[in-house]
CSV table of C-alpha atoms in Angstrom, one decimal:
chain,number,residue,atom,x,y,z
S,154,MET,CA,0.1,0.2,-0.1
S,155,CYS,CA,1.3,3.5,-1.0
S,156,VAL,CA,2.0,6.0,1.7
S,157,GLN,CA,1.3,9.6,0.8
S,158,ASP,CA,4.2,11.8,0.5
S,159,LYS,CA,6.4,8.7,0.8
S,160,HIS,CA,5.7,6.5,-2.3
S,161,ILE,CA,5.1,8.2,-5.6
S,162,MET,CA,3.9,6.2,-8.8
S,163,LYS,CA,4.6,7.8,-12.1
S,164,GLN,CA,3.8,6.2,-15.5
S,165,ASN,CA,5.6,7.0,-19.0
S,166,GLY,CA,3.9,5.5,-21.8
S,167,THR,CA,3.6,1.7,-21.0
S,168,LYS,CA,6.4,2.1,-18.1
S,169,CYS,CA,5.5,2.4,-14.6
S,170,PHE,CA,7.8,3.9,-11.8
S,171,LEU,CA,7.8,3.8,-7.9
S,172,THR,CA,9.8,6.3,-6.0
S,173,ILE,CA,10.6,5.9,-2.5
S,174,LEU,CA,11.3,9.4,-0.9
S,175,ASN,CA,13.7,9.8,1.9
S,176,ALA,CA,14.4,5.8,2.2
S,177,ASP,CA,15.4,4.3,5.6
S,178,GLU,CA,16.0,1.0,7.1
S,179,GLY,CA,12.3,0.3,7.6
S,180,ASP,CA,11.7,0.8,3.7
S,181,GLU,CA,13.6,-2.4,2.6
S,182,GLY,CA,11.5,-5.2,1.4
S,183,ASN,CA,9.8,-6.7,-1.6
S,184,TYR,CA,7.7,-4.2,-3.7
S,185,THR,CA,4.7,-5.1,-6.0
S,186,ILE,CA,3.1,-2.8,-8.6
S,187,GLN,CA,-0.2,-4.2,-9.8
S,188,LEU,CA,-2.0,-2.9,-12.9
S,189,GLU,CA,-5.4,-3.4,-14.0
S,190,ASN,CA,-7.6,-2.3,-16.8
S,191,LYS,CA,-10.4,-3.8,-19.0
S,192,SER,CA,-8.0,-6.3,-20.6
S,193,GLY,CA,-7.0,-7.9,-17.4
S,194,THR,CA,-4.3,-7.5,-14.6
S,195,ALA,CA,-0.4,-7.5,-14.6
S,196,SER,CA,2.1,-7.1,-11.7
S,197,CYS,CA,5.8,-6.8,-11.2
S,198,SER,CA,7.7,-7.2,-8.0
S,199,ALA,CA,11.2,-6.2,-7.2
S,200,MET,CA,13.4,-6.4,-4.0
S,201,VAL,CA,14.4,-3.0,-2.5
S,202,ILE,CA,17.6,-3.0,-0.6
S,203,VAL,CA,18.6,-0.2,1.8
S,204,GLU,CA,22.4,0.6,1.9
S,205,LEU,CA,23.2,1.6,5.4
S,206,LYS,CA,25.9,4.1,6.7
S,207,GLU,CA,28.9,1.8,7.0
S,208,TRP,CA,29.2,0.9,11.0
S,209,ARG,CA,32.4,-1.0,10.8
S,210,THR,CA,35.5,-0.6,8.5
S,211,VAL,CA,37.7,-3.3,6.9
S,212,GLN,CA,41.1,-2.7,5.4
S,213,TRP,CA,40.4,-4.1,1.8
S,214,LYS,CA,44.3,-4.6,1.1
S,215,GLN,CA,45.5,-7.9,2.2
S,216,ASN,CA,49.2,-7.7,2.0
S,217,ALA,CA,49.7,-5.3,5.2
S,218,MET,CA,47.4,-7.6,7.3
S,219,VAL,CA,49.1,-10.7,6.3
S,220,ASP,CA,52.5,-9.1,7.0
S,221,SER,CA,51.5,-8.3,10.3
S,222,LEU,CA,50.0,-11.6,11.3
S,223,LYS,CA,52.9,-13.7,9.9
S,224,GLU,CA,55.3,-11.6,12.2
S,225,PHE,CA,53.1,-12.2,15.2
S,226,LYS,CA,55.1,-14.0,17.9
S,227,MET,CA,54.0,-15.4,21.3
S,228,ASP,CA,55.8,-13.7,24.2
S,229,ASN,CA,55.1,-16.5,26.8
S,230,ASN,CA,57.4,-19.2,27.9
S,231,GLN,CA,54.6,-21.6,28.7
S,232,VAL,CA,52.6,-21.1,25.4
S,233,ARG,CA,54.2,-21.3,21.9
S,234,GLU,CA,51.0,-20.8,19.9
S,235,LEU,CA,47.3,-19.7,20.2
S,236,ASN,CA,44.6,-22.3,20.2
S,237,PHE,CA,41.2,-21.6,18.6
S,238,LEU,CA,38.5,-24.2,18.5
S,239,LEU,CA,35.8,-24.1,15.9
S,240,TYR,CA,32.5,-25.3,17.2
S,241,GLY,CA,28.9,-25.1,15.6
S,242,PRO,CA,26.2,-26.9,13.6
S,243,VAL,CA,26.7,-29.3,10.7
S,244,GLY,CA,27.4,-27.7,7.5
S,245,ALA,CA,27.9,-24.2,9.2
S,246,GLY,CA,31.3,-24.0,7.5
S,247,LYS,CA,33.8,-24.9,10.4
S,248,SER,CA,36.2,-26.8,8.1
S,249,SER,CA,35.8,-24.2,5.2
S,250,ILE,CA,37.0,-21.6,7.6
S,251,ILE,CA,40.2,-23.6,8.3
S,252,ASN,CA,40.8,-24.1,4.6
S,253,THR,CA,40.1,-20.5,3.8
S,254,ILE,CA,42.6,-19.2,6.4
S,255,LYS,CA,45.3,-21.7,5.0
S,256,THR,CA,44.5,-20.6,1.4
S,257,ILE,CA,45.1,-16.9,2.5
S,258,PHE,CA,48.5,-17.6,4.3
S,259,GLU,CA,49.9,-20.1,1.8
S,260,GLY,CA,48.8,-18.2,-1.2
S,261,ARG,CA,47.1,-21.1,-2.9
S,262,HIS,CA,43.8,-22.9,-2.5
S,263,CYS,CA,44.1,-25.6,0.2
S,264,VAL,CA,41.6,-28.4,0.9
S,265,ILE,CA,43.3,-29.7,4.0
S,266,CYS,CA,40.0,-30.4,5.8
S,267,PRO,CA,37.4,-32.4,3.8
S,268,VAL,CA,34.0,-30.5,3.7
S,269,ALA,CA,30.7,-31.5,2.7
S,270,ALA,CA,28.6,-29.0,0.9
S,271,ARG,CA,25.9,-27.7,3.4
S,272,SER,CA,25.3,-31.3,4.7
S,273,THR,CA,22.9,-32.5,7.4
S,274,GLU,CA,25.5,-34.8,8.6
S,275,SER,CA,28.8,-34.0,10.1
S,276,PHE,CA,31.7,-34.8,7.6
S,277,THR,CA,34.5,-34.1,10.4
S,278,LYS,CA,34.7,-37.3,12.6
S,279,MET,CA,37.9,-36.5,14.6
S,280,TYR,CA,39.5,-33.7,16.6
S,281,GLN,CA,42.0,-32.3,14.2
S,282,LYS,CA,44.8,-29.8,14.8
S,283,HIS,CA,45.7,-27.3,11.8
S,284,SER,CA,48.7,-25.1,11.8
S,285,ILE,CA,49.4,-22.1,9.7
S,286,ARG,CA,52.5,-21.8,7.5
S,287,ARG,CA,53.7,-18.5,5.8
S,288,GLU,CA,57.4,-18.6,5.2
S,289,GLY,CA,57.5,-20.6,8.4
S,290,VAL,CA,55.1,-21.5,11.0
S,291,VAL,CA,52.7,-18.8,12.3
S,292,PRO,CA,52.0,-19.4,15.9
S,293,LEU,CA,48.1,-20.0,15.2
S,294,VAL,CA,46.4,-23.4,15.7
S,295,PHE,CA,42.8,-24.3,14.7
S,296,TYR,CA,41.0,-27.4,16.0
S,297,ASP,CA,38.3,-28.7,13.9
S,298,THR,CA,35.3,-30.6,15.5
S,299,MET,CA,32.6,-32.7,14.7
S,300,GLY,CA,29.3,-30.7,14.0
S,301,VAL,CA,26.6,-30.1,16.3
S,302,GLU,CA,23.5,-31.9,15.4
S,303,LYS,CA,19.8,-31.7,16.8
S,304,GLN,CA,19.5,-35.1,18.1
S,305,GLU,CA,20.9,-35.9,21.5
S,306,SER,CA,22.6,-39.1,20.2
S,307,ALA,CA,24.0,-37.5,17.1
S,308,GLY,CA,26.9,-35.0,16.3
S,309,VAL,CA,29.7,-33.8,18.9
S,310,ARG,CA,28.8,-34.5,22.6
S,311,THR,CA,28.5,-31.1,24.4
S,312,ASP,CA,30.6,-32.6,27.3
S,313,ASP,CA,33.5,-33.5,24.7
S,314,VAL,CA,33.6,-30.1,23.5
S,315,ILE,CA,33.9,-28.8,26.9
S,316,SER,CA,36.7,-31.4,27.5
S,317,ALA,CA,38.3,-30.2,24.5
S,318,LEU,CA,38.3,-26.5,25.9
S,319,LYS,CA,40.0,-27.7,29.2
S,320,GLY,CA,42.7,-29.6,27.0
S,321,HIS,CA,41.7,-33.1,28.0
S,322,ILE,CA,41.5,-34.3,24.4
S,323,THR,CA,44.5,-35.2,22.2
S,324,GLU,CA,44.7,-34.8,18.5
S,325,ASP,CA,43.0,-37.4,16.2
S,326,TYR,CA,40.4,-38.5,18.9
S,327,ALA,CA,37.6,-39.8,17.2
S,328,PHE,CA,34.3,-38.3,18.4
S,329,ASN,CA,31.9,-40.7,19.7
S,330,PRO,CA,28.2,-39.2,19.7
S,331,ILE,CA,27.0,-42.0,22.3
S,332,LEU,CA,29.9,-42.2,24.5
S,333,GLN,CA,31.7,-39.2,26.4
S,334,ILE,CA,35.5,-39.4,26.5
S,335,LEU,CA,36.6,-39.9,30.1
S,336,GLU,CA,39.9,-40.8,32.0
S,337,GLY,CA,41.3,-43.8,31.2
S,338,ASN,CA,41.0,-43.4,27.4
S,339,PRO,CA,44.3,-43.2,25.8
S,340,GLN,CA,43.6,-39.8,24.3
S,341,TYR,CA,42.4,-38.3,27.4
S,342,ARG,CA,45.1,-35.8,28.7
S,343,MET,CA,45.0,-36.1,32.5
S,344,ASN,CA,46.9,-32.9,33.5
S,345,PRO,CA,46.8,-30.5,30.6
S,346,GLY,CA,48.8,-27.1,30.8
S,347,LEU,CA,47.9,-23.7,29.4
S,348,CYS,CA,49.5,-24.8,26.2
S,349,ASP,CA,47.0,-27.6,25.6
S,350,ARG,CA,44.0,-25.5,26.3
S,351,ILE,CA,41.9,-23.6,24.0
S,352,HIS,CA,42.5,-19.9,24.1
S,353,CYS,CA,39.5,-18.9,21.8
S,354,LEU,CA,36.3,-20.5,21.3
S,355,ILE,CA,35.0,-19.6,17.5
S,356,ASN,CA,31.3,-20.4,17.3
S,357,VAL,CA,30.3,-20.9,13.4
S,358,ILE,CA,26.8,-19.8,12.3
S,359,SER,CA,25.5,-19.6,8.7
S,360,ALA,CA,24.1,-16.2,8.3
S,361,ASP,CA,21.2,-17.5,6.1
S,362,LYS,CA,20.2,-20.0,8.7
S,363,ILE,CA,20.2,-18.0,12.1
S,364,ALA,CA,16.3,-17.6,11.9
S,365,LEU,CA,15.8,-21.3,11.4
S,366,MET,CA,17.9,-22.6,14.1
S,367,ASP,CA,16.1,-25.1,16.3
S,368,GLU,CA,16.2,-24.8,20.1
S,369,GLU,CA,18.1,-27.9,20.6
S,370,TYR,CA,21.1,-26.5,18.4
S,371,ILE,CA,20.9,-23.2,20.6
S,372,ASN,CA,20.7,-25.0,23.9
S,373,LYS,CA,23.9,-27.2,23.1
S,374,MET,CA,25.7,-24.1,22.0
S,375,LYS,CA,24.6,-22.2,25.1
S,376,LYS,CA,26.1,-25.0,27.5
S,377,VAL,CA,29.5,-24.8,25.7
S,378,ARG,CA,29.2,-21.2,25.8
S,379,GLU,CA,28.5,-21.2,29.6
S,380,ALA,CA,31.4,-23.5,30.3
S,381,ALA,CA,33.8,-21.4,28.3
S,382,ARG,CA,32.7,-18.3,30.1
S,383,THR,CA,33.1,-19.8,33.5
S,384,MET,CA,36.9,-20.7,32.2
S,385,GLY,CA,37.2,-17.2,31.1
S,386,ILE,CA,37.9,-18.3,27.6
S,387,ILE,CA,37.4,-15.7,24.8
S,388,GLN,CA,34.3,-16.3,22.6
S,389,VAL,CA,33.5,-15.0,19.2
S,390,VAL,CA,31.3,-16.1,16.3
S,391,PHE,CA,32.1,-16.3,12.7
S,392,MET,CA,28.9,-15.8,10.6
S,393,THR,CA,29.5,-17.8,7.4
S,394,ASP,CA,27.6,-17.7,3.9
S,395,VAL,CA,27.1,-14.0,4.0
S,396,ASP,CA,26.7,-13.9,0.2
S,397,LEU,CA,23.7,-16.3,0.7
S,398,ALA,CA,21.9,-14.0,3.2
S,399,CYS,CA,22.0,-10.9,1.2
S,400,PRO,CA,22.0,-10.1,-2.3
S,401,MET,CA,23.9,-7.0,-2.1
S,402,ILE,CA,26.8,-8.9,-0.6
S,403,LYS,CA,26.7,-11.3,-3.2
S,404,ASP,CA,27.6,-8.6,-5.6
S,405,SER,CA,30.3,-7.2,-3.6
S,406,LEU,CA,31.6,-8.0,-0.3
S,407,ARG,CA,32.5,-4.4,0.5
S,408,TYR,CA,29.0,-3.7,1.3
S,409,ILE,CA,29.1,-6.2,4.3
S,410,TYR,CA,28.9,-3.4,6.8
S,411,ARG,CA,26.3,-1.6,4.8
S,412,SER,CA,23.8,-4.3,4.7
S,413,LYS,CA,20.8,-4.1,6.7
S,414,LYS,CA,20.4,-7.9,6.5
S,415,ILE,CA,23.7,-8.6,7.8
S,416,LYS,CA,23.3,-6.3,10.7
S,417,GLU,CA,19.9,-7.8,11.6
S,418,ASN,CA,21.4,-11.2,11.3
S,419,MET,CA,24.3,-10.2,13.5
S,420,GLN,CA,21.9,-8.8,16.2
S,421,LYS,CA,19.7,-12.1,15.9
S,422,CYS,CA,22.8,-14.0,16.5
S,423,SER,CA,23.8,-12.0,19.6
S,424,ASN,CA,20.2,-12.6,21.0
S,425,LEU,CA,20.3,-16.2,20.7
S,426,LEU,CA,23.8,-16.9,21.8
S,427,GLY,CA,24.4,-13.9,24.1
S,428,VAL,CA,27.6,-13.0,22.3
S,429,PRO,CA,28.1,-9.2,22.1
S,430,VAL,CA,27.6,-7.8,18.4
S,431,ASN,CA,31.5,-6.5,18.5
S,432,CYS,CA,32.5,-10.1,18.8
S,433,ILE,CA,30.5,-11.4,15.7
S,434,PHE,CA,32.3,-11.4,12.4
S,435,PRO,CA,30.6,-12.1,9.1
S,436,VAL,CA,33.1,-13.8,6.8
S,437,LYS,CA,32.8,-15.7,3.5
S,438,ASN,CA,34.7,-19.1,2.7
S,439,TYR,CA,36.1,-20.3,-0.4
S,440,HIS,CA,33.6,-22.8,-2.0
S,441,GLU,CA,33.1,-22.2,-5.8
S,442,GLU,CA,36.0,-19.8,-6.5
S,443,THR,CA,39.1,-21.3,-8.2
S,444,ASP,CA,40.9,-18.0,-7.9
S,445,LEU,CA,42.1,-16.4,-4.8
S,446,ILE,CA,40.0,-13.2,-4.3
S,447,GLU,CA,41.4,-10.4,-2.1
S,448,ASP,CA,38.2,-9.3,-0.7
S,449,ILE,CA,37.4,-12.8,0.9
S,450,ASN,CA,40.8,-12.7,2.2
S,451,CYS,CA,40.5,-9.1,3.8
S,452,LEU,CA,37.3,-10.1,5.5
S,453,MET,CA,38.7,-13.3,7.1
S,454,LEU,CA,42.0,-11.5,7.8
S,455,ASP,CA,40.1,-8.6,9.6
S,456,ALA,CA,38.3,-11.1,12.0
S,457,LEU,CA,41.7,-12.7,12.6
S,458,LYS,CA,43.4,-9.4,13.2
S,459,ARG,CA,40.7,-8.4,15.9
S,460,ILE,CA,40.4,-11.8,17.9
S,461,ILE,CA,44.4,-12.7,18.1
S,462,PRO,CA,45.1,-10.0,20.7
S,463,TRP,CA,42.0,-11.3,22.8
S,464,ALA,CA,43.1,-14.7,22.6
S,465,GLN,CA,46.8,-13.5,23.7
S,466,GLU,CA,45.4,-11.4,26.4
S,467,TYR,CA,43.6,-14.5,27.8
S,468,VAL,CA,46.9,-16.4,27.8
S,469,VAL,CA,48.6,-13.6,29.7
S,470,LYS,CA,46.0,-13.5,32.4
S,471,CYS,CA,46.2,-17.2,32.9
S,472,SER,CA,50.0,-17.2,33.1
S,473,THR,CA,49.8,-14.4,35.6
S,474,ASN,CA,47.3,-16.4,37.9
S,475,THR,CA,49.4,-19.5,37.9
């Protein structure tokens, strides 16, 4: 329905035009023009996307960020590298994030972690450690986990993820959706040190599926978040598949922090998981692309650049308290 002094319709010959005056966030949506005469009716619809004022900036040149991160050094006798754990629903893009990060640093497409395209069953079955290399080893390690599933007896167990956060699980442990890893298991580390523990929990959520997440997923993730909070572990969210959530982003990633849809999804994610918006980072993984794309790299590097100091602060704090 047209609003007076807001929506103006004009006709020029056989063409009709709709003008929206002083467009703001509330004007975004699907608009339909319907015409009718004695011969019948016709309609045409179009999606109107409102571009917001940029609320977060990204450095869209990757070399400076890559150089800065590859020169990053740990200044701690107890810990030689920062440990990041990726955790989230099946198909959210945890393994793809690791592949994307390794691709950026190695300058070629890397498919170290096998991935399944938006699967309903977890492709990752084991607790896997992935180091980053760039003219040597960068002191960043990413641990991949089995995906969270809706059923209680499927996917990664919540108590296993909590054990991983504490450093009890060793690399290549095969996740068992039915049985929790316990003391006595050969891959259960009895007395983990600070170097074995996770220093930053990365929750991974698909931007186009946030509104569709079942309560069972949310409850499992909240339990892990609560355990991480008790341990003081840094927690962030990587929101993947941003190009599927907003057509404007599909055209150009540089509109990421001008998109109303992305901003709304970040707020929904914050409300669901209790993570502050400034700890939520929209990213895009390599998927269909065969060439390296600087904008994809920059968005991921921007997220890493912001979370690495937080993880390092956690290590310093724990070192001081021991």
